[in-house]
Every structure is written in structure tokens, then in C-alpha cells.
Amino acid sequence: MRRILIVGGGYAGFYTAWRLEKKLRPHEADVTLVDPRPYMTYQPFLPEVTAGSVEARHVAVSLRRHLRRTRVIAGSVVDIDHEHRTATVSTADGPERKLGYDVVVVTAGAVTRTFPIPGVADEAIGLKHVEEAVAIRDRLLTAFERAAALPAGPERRKLLTVTVVGGGFTGVEGFGELLSLGTALLKHYPELDAGDLAFHLVEVRDRILPEVTDKPGAWVVRHLEKRGAHVHLGTKLVSARDGHIVLSDGSEYDNELLIWTAGNQSNPVVARHTDLPVDEQGLFRVRADLRIGTDDAPVPDAWAAGDNAAVPDLTSQLPGAHVVPNAQNAVRQGKRLAKNIVADLRGRKVKPYVHHSLGTIATLGLGQGIFQYRRIVITGLLAWLMHRGYHVLAVPTWERKVRVFLVWAAALVYGRDVVSLQSVQHPRDAFVAAARGRSR
């Protein structure tokens, strides 16, 4: 059997393996998927996880449960030697080992882009993984509990100050959901009022949401500011040392929760630890059919998709344009990738990846959203309902669709759960304290 190695279990990797299982004949190929996490995260739901609108486990799709004919290895590919058809795999336990393959599919995704800003490495938290979304929610809820026990003043205001760096979709959606949650929490804390809250969105460009046009982007800024937010456009984060924020527009304030969503950068394995061709951004050079290489020099038995690949956009009028690296494209690239791999194994013609955008949509908090398709722009409650409807249909497996929908239905009746479980991150503290107390 041909040995197919899939590097990465995100959108593109999961859907490639899922579709290969359905299309490959028995004993036609052996599929192995390597990823450090045992699940695929449905990232568009992470902002709603931070606000408690979606349960954390419901955005994580188990690889082993749904990929029943795929060998899943919990580890990281740290090097790809395509000339010798081997990959080096590192696992949590045991030494690195070589893994042979006949066909490689690299869908390792991207990593969070950071800059050497004082305090960021010590203070900030990302919003790329479900663990980060859960931690953000728990830290905000815990901050409210602590602030309610303090008198009005700078300490209380610091606890209730949140800064999000990055005005792309992840940053704006996360910011809108947290602003919605923070405002809603005030009814449970009579000791606090709206004047105690401070939510800051920092974006280095002069606009947010680059995927939408200028007027809808400007509307989002006005909408957030009407809800009490501070939006800093054309502004850089200068320092975050010891919880004190310094911005390039001259603003300075004490901050409790710093969230970093300032874009992605190429996966270091892709950029520096493979003999496959990459471009100046560290992304795989990929043909329209998702095979690595160029039209003149394709690389046999090597494929790539998702955030680690510069996929040509055949729907664009601009020469050299590449597909936007988002979930909408990654899912569809995974499906096309599986079809092309099967076709290639059977000596048939492969097809290019072509997808016309369905539009852009974002949640801005409970009951608020924005949708744009070409010149059509919808805002408010209808856009928010469209956002929920689209994503509950897009999240993989019916089991996850039903679970997410039931949580939403329960929230309509009972409201969001506002319990912080931050102590889960240190589960032994209570036991250790009790044990030491008895020993004394």
C-alpha cells in the first residue's frame, strides 16, 4: 500500500484525512496523521468560547473518534526530508524517530506572529487554541470577582481593563464578545458600574477588518465605540511590562488582561526544516491543484494546503494573487486535496482548487454582527443570526452541531454561565494546602 503522511490535524489536515477515508478503497493506501493535539479546533467559535456562548469541548473535534481508518500520532513533525521520503517526529515521551512515507501532505498551519515588545512574552495570551480561549474567559470572570471586593479606584479599574492587540477577524470578534460579556456581567455585580470597565482595541493599520471594505469597517469602529470601547487605529503597542500598557498614540494605562491577535507567521518547520520549495514568506509554493512546486517544476508526491501554503487564487483578476488563508478556504482545500490525491494514486487527472467567496461575516457580541457579500452589507441582529447559522452548519460532524445548538438554546432561556474555573489550571493547590496544614 502507498503510505500517505499528513502533517497537521487542523482544518485542511482533518478534512483531507476524513475524505480520504471515504474515498480510498480498502488496502489502497495507509494514512497517518501527526499532530501534537488529539483534536481539530474549530477556530471560528473561539471568540464565543471566551464569552461562554459555546462550550469549550464542543469546538474540539476528536481526531481518533472521527478518523477511524487513520493512524493518529500525538507528536510534532520537526523535519521533512522529501528527497528520502522521511519525516522526523518528536513526541512527548521518547526520542525523535524517523517516519517513512510515499506521499506527504503538509497542512501544519501557521503560528502566532509576535514582536520583541517589552512585557508581551510575560503578559499576553493568544487566541488561537481552545485552551487560550478558556483561560481568557476565566481570567475575566475572576477579575470581576476580585474587583467587586475592592473600593472604587485604580486597582479596581486595572482589574477591569482589557486590551486586545490586532484588528483582524480574530481580534475584532474576540474583542466584541468580551465587551458583550463584560457589559452583561455588571447586572451580577451591583458593586460595579459601566465606568469601571475599560476595553481597548489596538490596531497598527488605520482600519480594522481588512477583509471587508472601508465603510463597513468604519461602521464596526463606530459601533464598538458606542458600546463604550476604546479603538486605537494606526497605533502600536510600545510596552506591556508589569501590566502597564504604553501605546504609540501616547496612551498609558494599567491593564489586567492582554490578548494578542496580531496575525500569523509561517510555521518554522515549513520555513526552515524541509527541502520542499518555499517562498519569501516561508510558505510552500503550491500549484492550483495543491501540489507543491510550480507549473514548470512540480514536486512529485508532495501536497500542501491551508495557512502554510501560498495557494493561487484562480477567481482573482490580479496576477499572482493568493487565496485568503481562512477557515472557509482551508476546509474546501482539504476536500479538494483528498480528491486529487486519490485521483493521482489511480492515474487520473487532478483538478485545480477554485472557490468563490461566500462573503465575510463576523460576530461583534451577543445579538450583534456584520456580513458583507460584494456590495451587500448586513449589520446587527440579522447578521449575528446568519453568523450562528453558517457556523453551526460548518462545524464538522452532526454530533458537534447538535451540542453547539443545544448550548445556544439553553442560553436563550437561562443566560450565559458566569462561573470562573480558573482554579482548574492549578488543580492540586487545594489538596497541597490541606496536606501541608495537617502536617503542621
CSV table of C-alpha atoms in Angstrom, one decimal:
chain,number,residue,atom,x,y,z
A,1,MET,CA,0.0,0.0,0.0
A,2,ARG,CA,1.1,3.6,-0.6
A,3,ARG,CA,1.9,5.4,2.7
A,4,ILE,CA,0.3,8.8,3.0
A,5,LEU,CA,1.6,11.1,5.7
A,6,ILE,CA,-0.5,14.1,6.8
A,7,VAL,CA,1.4,16.7,8.8
A,8,GLY,CA,-1.0,18.7,10.9
A,9,GLY,CA,-4.6,18.0,12.0
A,10,GLY,CA,-6.2,21.4,11.6
A,11,TYR,CA,-8.9,22.2,9.1
A,12,ALA,CA,-7.1,21.2,6.0
A,13,GLY,CA,-5.4,18.1,7.5
A,14,PHE,CA,-8.5,16.8,9.2
A,15,TYR,CA,-10.7,17.2,6.2
A,16,THR,CA,-8.1,15.6,3.9
A,17,ALA,CA,-7.9,12.6,6.2
A,18,TRP,CA,-11.7,12.4,6.7
A,19,ARG,CA,-12.3,12.5,2.9
A,20,LEU,CA,-9.5,10.0,2.2
A,21,GLU,CA,-11.1,7.5,4.5
A,22,LYS,CA,-14.3,7.8,2.4
A,23,LYS,CA,-12.7,7.7,-1.0
A,24,LEU,CA,-9.9,5.2,-0.7
A,25,ARG,CA,-10.6,1.5,-1.3
A,26,PRO,CA,-9.7,-1.0,1.4
A,27,HIS,CA,-5.9,-1.6,1.3
A,28,GLU,CA,-5.3,1.0,-1.3
A,29,ALA,CA,-3.3,3.3,0.9
A,30,ASP,CA,-2.2,3.6,4.6
A,31,VAL,CA,-2.9,7.1,6.1
A,32,THR,CA,-1.0,8.5,9.0
A,33,LEU,CA,-1.7,11.9,10.6
A,34,VAL,CA,0.7,13.6,13.0
A,35,ASP,CA,-0.4,16.5,15.3
A,36,PRO,CA,0.6,17.4,18.9
A,37,ARG,CA,-3.1,17.8,19.8
A,38,PRO,CA,-5.6,15.0,19.7
A,39,TYR,CA,-8.3,17.1,18.2
A,40,MET,CA,-9.1,19.6,15.5
A,41,THR,CA,-10.1,23.1,16.8
A,42,TYR,CA,-13.0,24.9,15.1
A,43,GLN,CA,-11.4,28.3,15.5
A,44,PRO,CA,-14.3,30.5,14.4
A,45,PHE,CA,-16.0,29.5,17.6
A,46,LEU,CA,-13.1,30.6,19.9
A,47,PRO,CA,-14.4,34.1,20.4
A,48,GLU,CA,-17.7,32.6,21.6
A,49,VAL,CA,-15.9,30.3,23.9
A,50,THR,CA,-14.3,33.4,25.5
A,51,ALA,CA,-17.8,34.7,26.2
A,52,GLY,CA,-19.2,31.5,27.4
A,53,SER,CA,-21.7,31.2,24.4
A,54,VAL,CA,-20.1,27.9,23.3
A,55,GLU,CA,-18.8,25.1,25.5
A,56,ALA,CA,-15.0,24.7,25.1
A,57,ARG,CA,-15.1,20.9,24.4
A,58,HIS,CA,-17.7,21.4,21.6
A,59,VAL,CA,-15.2,23.3,19.4
A,60,ALA,CA,-12.7,20.4,19.6
A,61,VAL,CA,-13.3,17.5,17.2
A,62,SER,CA,-11.6,14.3,18.3
A,63,LEU,CA,-9.2,13.0,15.7
A,64,ARG,CA,-9.3,9.4,16.9
A,65,ARG,CA,-13.1,9.3,17.2
A,66,HIS,CA,-13.8,10.5,13.7
A,67,LEU,CA,-10.7,9.3,11.8
A,68,ARG,CA,-11.2,5.6,12.4
A,69,ARG,CA,-9.1,4.3,9.5
A,70,THR,CA,-6.2,6.8,10.0
A,71,ARG,CA,-3.3,6.2,12.2
A,72,VAL,CA,-3.0,9.2,14.6
A,73,ILE,CA,0.3,10.0,16.2
A,74,ALA,CA,0.4,12.6,19.0
A,75,GLY,CA,3.5,14.4,18.2
A,76,SER,CA,5.2,17.1,16.0
A,77,VAL,CA,7.0,16.8,12.7
A,78,VAL,CA,10.2,18.7,13.2
A,79,ASP,CA,11.9,18.0,9.9
A,80,ILE,CA,10.8,16.8,6.4
A,81,ASP,CA,13.4,15.2,4.1
A,82,HIS,CA,11.3,14.7,0.9
A,83,GLU,CA,14.3,13.5,-1.1
A,84,HIS,CA,14.5,10.4,1.1
A,85,ARG,CA,10.7,10.3,1.8
A,86,THR,CA,11.2,10.6,5.6
A,87,ALA,CA,9.9,12.9,8.3
A,88,THR,CA,11.3,13.3,11.8
A,89,VAL,CA,8.7,13.1,14.5
A,90,SER,CA,9.0,14.3,18.1
A,91,THR,CA,6.7,13.0,20.8
A,92,ALA,CA,6.2,14.0,24.4
A,93,ASP,CA,7.7,10.7,25.6
A,94,GLY,CA,10.7,9.0,23.9
A,95,PRO,CA,13.3,10.1,21.4
A,96,GLU,CA,12.7,11.6,18.0
A,97,ARG,CA,12.1,8.9,15.3
A,98,LYS,CA,12.1,8.7,11.5
A,99,LEU,CA,8.8,8.1,9.8
A,100,GLY,CA,8.8,6.9,6.2
A,101,TYR,CA,6.2,7.8,3.6
A,102,ASP,CA,5.4,7.7,-0.1
A,103,VAL,CA,3.1,10.8,-0.3
A,104,VAL,CA,3.3,13.8,2.1
A,105,VAL,CA,0.6,16.3,2.7
A,106,VAL,CA,1.7,19.3,4.7
A,107,THR,CA,-1.2,21.1,6.5
A,108,ALA,CA,0.8,22.3,9.6
A,109,GLY,CA,-0.9,25.7,9.6
A,110,ALA,CA,0.7,28.9,10.9
A,111,VAL,CA,1.9,30.1,14.3
A,112,THR,CA,1.1,33.3,16.1
A,113,ARG,CA,3.2,36.3,14.9
A,114,THR,CA,4.9,38.1,17.7
A,115,PHE,CA,7.3,41.0,18.1
A,116,PRO,CA,10.0,41.8,20.7
A,117,ILE,CA,7.9,44.2,22.6
A,118,PRO,CA,8.7,44.6,26.3
A,119,GLY,CA,6.3,42.6,28.5
A,120,VAL,CA,4.4,40.8,25.7
A,121,ALA,CA,6.0,37.4,26.3
A,122,ASP,CA,5.2,37.7,30.1
A,123,GLU,CA,1.8,39.3,30.0
A,124,ALA,CA,0.0,38.4,26.8
A,125,ILE,CA,-2.2,35.4,25.9
A,126,GLY,CA,-3.1,34.4,22.3
A,127,LEU,CA,-6.5,33.4,20.9
A,128,LYS,CA,-5.5,30.5,18.5
A,129,HIS,CA,-6.3,27.5,20.7
A,130,VAL,CA,-9.2,26.4,22.8
A,131,GLU,CA,-7.1,26.4,25.9
A,132,GLU,CA,-6.3,30.1,25.4
A,133,ALA,CA,-10.0,30.9,24.9
A,134,VAL,CA,-10.9,29.2,28.2
A,135,ALA,CA,-8.2,30.9,30.1
A,136,ILE,CA,-9.2,34.3,28.8
A,137,ARG,CA,-12.8,33.8,29.9
A,138,ASP,CA,-11.8,32.5,33.4
A,139,ARG,CA,-9.4,35.4,33.9
A,140,LEU,CA,-12.0,38.0,33.0
A,141,LEU,CA,-14.6,36.3,35.3
A,142,THR,CA,-12.0,36.1,38.1
A,143,ALA,CA,-11.1,39.7,37.6
A,144,PHE,CA,-14.8,40.7,38.2
A,145,GLU,CA,-14.9,38.7,41.5
A,146,ARG,CA,-11.7,40.4,42.7
A,147,ALA,CA,-12.8,43.9,41.6
A,148,ALA,CA,-16.1,43.6,43.4
A,149,ALA,CA,-14.3,43.2,46.7
A,150,LEU,CA,-12.3,46.4,46.2
A,151,PRO,CA,-13.3,50.0,46.6
A,152,ALA,CA,-13.5,52.2,43.6
A,153,GLY,CA,-10.1,53.3,42.5
A,154,PRO,CA,-7.1,52.5,40.3
A,155,GLU,CA,-6.8,48.9,41.5
A,156,ARG,CA,-10.4,48.1,40.6
A,157,ARG,CA,-10.1,49.8,37.3
A,158,LYS,CA,-6.9,47.9,36.4
A,159,LEU,CA,-8.7,44.6,37.1
A,160,LEU,CA,-11.5,45.5,34.7
A,161,THR,CA,-9.2,46.7,31.9
A,162,VAL,CA,-8.8,44.5,28.8
A,163,THR,CA,-6.6,45.2,25.8
A,164,VAL,CA,-6.8,43.3,22.5
A,165,VAL,CA,-3.9,43.8,20.1
A,166,GLY,CA,-4.9,43.1,16.4
A,167,GLY,CA,-7.8,44.3,14.4
A,168,GLY,CA,-8.3,41.3,12.1
A,169,PHE,CA,-11.3,38.9,12.4
A,170,THR,CA,-10.0,37.0,15.4
A,171,GLY,CA,-9.2,40.2,17.3
A,172,VAL,CA,-12.4,42.0,16.5
A,173,GLU,CA,-14.6,39.0,17.2
A,174,GLY,CA,-12.9,38.2,20.4
A,175,PHE,CA,-13.0,41.9,21.5
A,176,GLY,CA,-16.7,42.2,20.6
A,177,GLU,CA,-17.6,39.0,22.5
A,178,LEU,CA,-15.6,40.0,25.6
A,179,LEU,CA,-17.1,43.5,25.6
A,180,SER,CA,-20.5,41.9,25.4
A,181,LEU,CA,-19.7,39.6,28.3
A,182,GLY,CA,-18.2,42.3,30.4
A,183,THR,CA,-21.2,44.6,30.0
A,184,ALA,CA,-23.6,41.7,30.7
A,185,LEU,CA,-21.7,40.8,33.9
A,186,LEU,CA,-22.5,44.2,35.5
A,187,LYS,CA,-26.0,43.0,36.4
A,188,HIS,CA,-24.5,40.3,38.6
A,189,TYR,CA,-22.1,42.8,40.4
A,190,PRO,CA,-24.1,45.7,41.9
A,191,GLU,CA,-20.8,46.9,43.4
A,192,LEU,CA,-19.5,47.8,39.9
A,193,ASP,CA,-20.8,50.1,37.1
A,194,ALA,CA,-20.0,50.7,33.5
A,195,GLY,CA,-17.5,53.4,34.4
A,196,ASP,CA,-15.2,50.8,35.9
A,197,LEU,CA,-14.8,48.9,32.6
A,198,ALA,CA,-12.2,49.8,30.0
A,199,PHE,CA,-11.9,47.8,26.8
A,200,HIS,CA,-9.1,48.8,24.4
A,201,LEU,CA,-8.6,47.5,20.8
A,202,VAL,CA,-5.2,48.4,19.3
A,203,GLU,CA,-4.6,48.1,15.5
A,204,VAL,CA,-1.4,49.3,13.7
A,205,ARG,CA,-3.3,50.0,10.5
A,206,ASP,CA,-5.7,52.8,10.0
A,207,ARG,CA,-8.7,50.4,9.8
A,208,ILE,CA,-9.9,47.1,11.2
A,209,LEU,CA,-11.3,44.0,9.5
A,210,PRO,CA,-9.3,44.2,6.2
A,211,GLU,CA,-11.5,41.5,4.7
A,212,VAL,CA,-14.4,44.0,4.4
A,213,THR,CA,-14.5,47.3,2.6
A,214,ASP,CA,-13.8,50.7,4.2
A,215,LYS,CA,-17.4,51.8,5.0
A,216,PRO,CA,-18.4,48.5,6.8
A,217,GLY,CA,-15.1,48.6,8.7
A,218,ALA,CA,-15.7,52.2,9.8
A,219,TRP,CA,-19.2,51.2,10.9
A,220,VAL,CA,-17.7,48.5,13.2
A,221,VAL,CA,-15.4,51.0,14.8
A,222,ARG,CA,-18.3,53.4,15.5
A,223,HIS,CA,-20.5,50.5,16.8
A,224,LEU,CA,-17.8,49.4,19.2
A,225,GLU,CA,-17.2,52.9,20.5
A,226,LYS,CA,-20.9,53.4,21.1
A,227,ARG,CA,-20.8,50.4,23.4
A,228,GLY,CA,-18.0,52.0,25.4
A,229,ALA,CA,-14.9,50.6,23.7
A,230,HIS,CA,-11.7,52.5,23.0
A,231,VAL,CA,-10.4,51.8,19.5
A,232,HIS,CA,-6.9,52.9,18.8
A,233,LEU,CA,-6.2,52.9,15.0
A,234,GLY,CA,-2.8,53.5,13.5
A,235,THR,CA,-1.3,52.6,16.8
A,236,LYS,CA,1.4,50.3,18.0
A,237,LEU,CA,1.8,48.6,21.4
A,238,VAL,CA,5.1,50.0,22.7
A,239,SER,CA,5.3,48.2,26.1
A,240,ALA,CA,3.3,46.0,28.3
A,241,ARG,CA,5.8,45.5,31.1
A,242,ASP,CA,4.3,44.7,34.6
A,243,GLY,CA,0.8,45.2,33.3
A,244,HIS,CA,1.3,48.8,32.3
A,245,ILE,CA,0.3,49.5,28.7
A,246,VAL,CA,2.1,52.1,26.7
A,247,LEU,CA,0.8,52.9,23.2
A,248,SER,CA,2.4,54.8,20.3
A,249,ASP,CA,-0.5,57.4,20.3
A,250,GLY,CA,0.6,58.5,23.8
A,251,SER,CA,-2.0,56.5,25.8
A,252,GLU,CA,-0.8,54.8,29.0
A,253,TYR,CA,-2.9,52.8,31.5
A,254,ASP,CA,-2.7,49.8,33.8
A,255,ASN,CA,-4.1,46.6,32.3
A,256,GLU,CA,-5.2,43.2,33.7
A,257,LEU,CA,-5.8,41.1,30.5
A,258,LEU,CA,-3.7,41.5,27.4
A,259,ILE,CA,-4.8,39.4,24.3
A,260,TRP,CA,-2.5,39.1,21.3
A,261,THR,CA,-4.1,38.5,17.9
A,262,ALA,CA,-1.7,40.4,15.6
A,263,GLY,CA,-1.7,37.9,12.8
A,264,ASN,CA,0.1,34.8,11.9
A,265,GLN,CA,3.5,33.8,10.5
A,266,SER,CA,4.8,30.8,8.7
A,267,ASN,CA,5.3,27.6,10.6
A,268,PRO,CA,9.0,27.2,11.4
A,269,VAL,CA,9.1,23.6,10.2
A,270,VAL,CA,7.8,24.7,6.8
A,271,ALA,CA,10.0,27.8,6.6
A,272,ARG,CA,13.3,26.3,7.8
A,273,HIS,CA,13.2,22.5,8.2
A,274,THR,CA,12.2,21.0,4.9
A,275,ASP,CA,13.8,20.5,1.5
A,276,LEU,CA,10.5,21.4,-0.2
A,277,PRO,CA,10.3,24.8,-2.0
A,278,VAL,CA,9.0,27.8,-0.1
A,279,ASP,CA,8.5,31.5,-1.0
A,280,GLU,CA,10.0,34.6,0.7
A,281,GLN,CA,7.2,34.5,3.3
A,282,GLY,CA,8.2,30.9,4.3
A,283,LEU,CA,5.1,29.4,2.7
A,284,PHE,CA,5.1,26.4,0.4
A,285,ARG,CA,5.0,27.3,-3.3
A,286,VAL,CA,1.8,25.5,-4.4
A,287,ARG,CA,0.2,25.0,-7.8
A,288,ALA,CA,-3.5,25.5,-8.3
A,289,ASP,CA,-4.1,21.7,-7.9
A,290,LEU,CA,-2.4,22.0,-4.4
A,291,ARG,CA,0.7,20.1,-5.5
A,292,ILE,CA,3.9,21.6,-4.1
A,293,GLY,CA,6.1,23.3,-6.7
A,294,THR,CA,5.4,25.3,-9.8
A,295,ASP,CA,3.7,24.6,-13.1
A,296,ASP,CA,7.1,24.1,-14.7
A,297,ALA,CA,8.6,22.2,-11.7
A,298,PRO,CA,6.1,20.2,-9.7
A,299,VAL,CA,7.4,18.1,-6.8
A,300,PRO,CA,6.2,14.5,-7.1
A,301,ASP,CA,4.2,13.1,-4.1
A,302,ALA,CA,4.1,16.4,-2.2
A,303,TRP,CA,1.0,18.4,-1.5
A,304,ALA,CA,0.1,21.3,0.8
A,305,ALA,CA,-2.9,23.4,1.8
A,306,GLY,CA,-4.2,25.8,4.5
A,307,ASP,CA,-2.2,28.5,6.2
A,308,ASN,CA,1.2,27.1,5.4
A,309,ALA,CA,0.6,27.2,1.6
A,310,ALA,CA,0.5,30.1,-0.9
A,311,VAL,CA,-2.4,28.8,-3.0
A,312,PRO,CA,-3.1,30.6,-6.3
A,313,ASP,CA,-6.5,32.4,-6.3
A,314,LEU,CA,-8.0,31.5,-9.7
A,315,THR,CA,-11.0,33.7,-9.0
A,316,SER,CA,-9.0,36.9,-8.7
A,317,GLN,CA,-8.3,39.3,-11.6
A,318,LEU,CA,-5.0,40.3,-10.0
A,319,PRO,CA,-1.9,38.4,-11.4
A,320,GLY,CA,-0.1,36.4,-8.7
A,321,ALA,CA,-3.0,36.7,-6.2
A,322,HIS,CA,-3.2,34.0,-3.5
A,323,VAL,CA,-6.2,32.6,-1.7
A,324,VAL,CA,-7.0,34.2,1.7
A,325,PRO,CA,-5.8,31.9,4.5
A,326,ASN,CA,-9.1,31.4,6.4
A,327,ALA,CA,-11.2,28.5,7.6
A,328,GLN,CA,-13.6,28.8,4.6
A,329,ASN,CA,-10.8,28.0,2.2
A,330,ALA,CA,-8.9,25.5,4.4
A,331,VAL,CA,-11.9,23.3,4.7
A,332,ARG,CA,-12.6,23.3,1.0
A,333,GLN,CA,-8.9,22.8,0.2
A,334,GLY,CA,-8.8,19.7,2.4
A,335,LYS,CA,-11.7,18.2,0.5
A,336,ARG,CA,-10.2,19.0,-2.9
A,337,LEU,CA,-6.8,17.7,-1.7
A,338,ALA,CA,-8.3,14.3,-0.8
A,339,LYS,CA,-9.9,14.1,-4.2
A,340,ASN,CA,-6.7,15.0,-6.0
A,341,ILE,CA,-4.6,12.6,-4.1
A,342,VAL,CA,-7.0,9.7,-4.8
A,343,ALA,CA,-7.1,10.7,-8.5
A,344,ASP,CA,-3.3,10.9,-8.6
A,345,LEU,CA,-2.9,7.4,-7.0
A,346,ARG,CA,-5.2,6.0,-9.7
A,347,GLY,CA,-3.5,7.7,-12.6
A,348,ARG,CA,-6.4,10.1,-13.2
A,349,LYS,CA,-6.3,13.9,-13.9
A,350,VAL,CA,-6.3,16.2,-10.9
A,351,LYS,CA,-8.4,19.4,-10.7
A,352,PRO,CA,-7.4,22.9,-9.5
A,353,TYR,CA,-8.8,24.4,-6.4
A,354,VAL,CA,-11.3,27.1,-7.2
A,355,HIS,CA,-13.7,28.7,-4.7
A,356,HIS,CA,-15.7,31.8,-5.0
A,357,SER,CA,-16.0,33.6,-1.6
A,358,LEU,CA,-19.4,33.2,0.2
A,359,GLY,CA,-18.8,36.6,1.8
A,360,THR,CA,-17.3,37.6,5.1
A,361,ILE,CA,-19.2,37.5,8.4
A,362,ALA,CA,-18.2,38.3,12.0
A,363,THR,CA,-19.8,38.3,15.4
A,364,LEU,CA,-19.4,41.5,17.5
A,365,GLY,CA,-21.0,40.1,20.6
A,366,LEU,CA,-24.4,38.7,21.6
A,367,GLY,CA,-27.0,39.9,19.1
A,368,GLN,CA,-24.5,41.9,17.1
A,369,GLY,CA,-22.7,41.1,13.9
A,370,ILE,CA,-21.7,42.2,10.4
A,371,PHE,CA,-21.9,40.4,7.0
A,372,GLN,CA,-20.7,41.6,3.6
A,373,TYR,CA,-21.0,39.9,0.2
A,374,ARG,CA,-19.7,42.2,-2.5
A,375,ARG,CA,-21.9,45.4,-2.1
A,376,ILE,CA,-24.4,43.8,0.2
A,377,VAL,CA,-23.8,44.7,3.8
A,378,ILE,CA,-26.0,43.5,6.7
A,379,THR,CA,-25.4,44.5,10.3
A,380,GLY,CA,-27.0,43.9,13.7
A,381,LEU,CA,-29.2,41.0,14.8
A,382,LEU,CA,-29.8,39.5,11.4
A,383,ALA,CA,-26.0,39.4,10.7
A,384,TRP,CA,-25.4,37.7,14.1
A,385,LEU,CA,-28.1,35.1,13.3
A,386,MET,CA,-26.5,34.5,9.9
A,387,HIS,CA,-23.1,34.0,11.6
A,388,ARG,CA,-24.5,31.4,14.0
A,389,GLY,CA,-26.5,29.7,11.3
A,390,TYR,CA,-23.5,29.4,9.0
A,391,HIS,CA,-21.0,28.2,11.6
A,392,VAL,CA,-23.3,25.6,13.2
A,393,LEU,CA,-23.7,24.1,9.7
A,394,ALA,CA,-20.0,24.4,9.0
A,395,VAL,CA,-18.6,22.8,12.2
A,396,PRO,CA,-17.8,19.2,11.3
A,397,THR,CA,-19.9,16.2,12.5
A,398,TRP,CA,-23.5,16.2,13.4
A,399,GLU,CA,-22.6,15.4,17.0
A,400,ARG,CA,-20.9,18.8,17.3
A,401,LYS,CA,-23.6,20.6,15.5
A,402,VAL,CA,-26.2,19.3,17.9
A,403,ARG,CA,-24.1,20.0,21.0
A,404,VAL,CA,-23.4,23.6,20.0
A,405,PHE,CA,-27.1,24.2,19.1
A,406,LEU,CA,-28.3,22.9,22.4
A,407,VAL,CA,-25.9,25.2,24.3
A,408,TRP,CA,-27.2,28.2,22.4
A,409,ALA,CA,-30.8,27.1,23.1
A,410,ALA,CA,-30.2,26.8,26.8
A,411,ALA,CA,-28.5,30.2,26.9
A,412,LEU,CA,-31.6,31.8,25.4
A,413,VAL,CA,-33.6,30.5,28.4
A,414,TYR,CA,-31.1,30.7,31.2
A,415,GLY,CA,-28.4,33.1,30.0
A,416,ARG,CA,-24.7,32.5,29.9
A,417,ASP,CA,-22.8,30.6,32.6
A,418,VAL,CA,-20.7,33.1,34.5
A,419,VAL,CA,-18.7,30.7,36.7
A,420,SER,CA,-14.9,31.0,36.6
A,421,LEU,CA,-13.0,27.8,36.7
A,422,GLN,CA,-9.5,29.4,36.7
A,423,SER,CA,-8.5,27.1,39.6
A,424,VAL,CA,-8.7,24.2,37.1
A,425,GLN,CA,-5.3,25.4,35.8
A,426,HIS,CA,-3.8,24.6,39.3
A,427,PRO,CA,-5.8,21.5,40.4
A,428,ARG,CA,-3.5,20.4,43.2
A,429,ASP,CA,-3.4,23.7,45.1
A,430,ALA,CA,-6.3,23.0,47.4
A,431,PHE,CA,-5.1,19.5,48.2
A,432,VAL,CA,-1.5,20.6,48.8
A,433,ALA,CA,-2.6,23.3,51.1
A,434,ALA,CA,-4.8,20.9,53.1
A,435,ALA,CA,-2.0,18.3,53.2
A,436,ARG,CA,0.6,20.8,54.5
A,437,GLY,CA,-1.9,22.1,57.0
A,438,ARG,CA,-2.4,18.7,58.5
A,439,SER,CA,1.4,18.0,58.5
A,440,ARG,CA,1.8,21.1,60.8
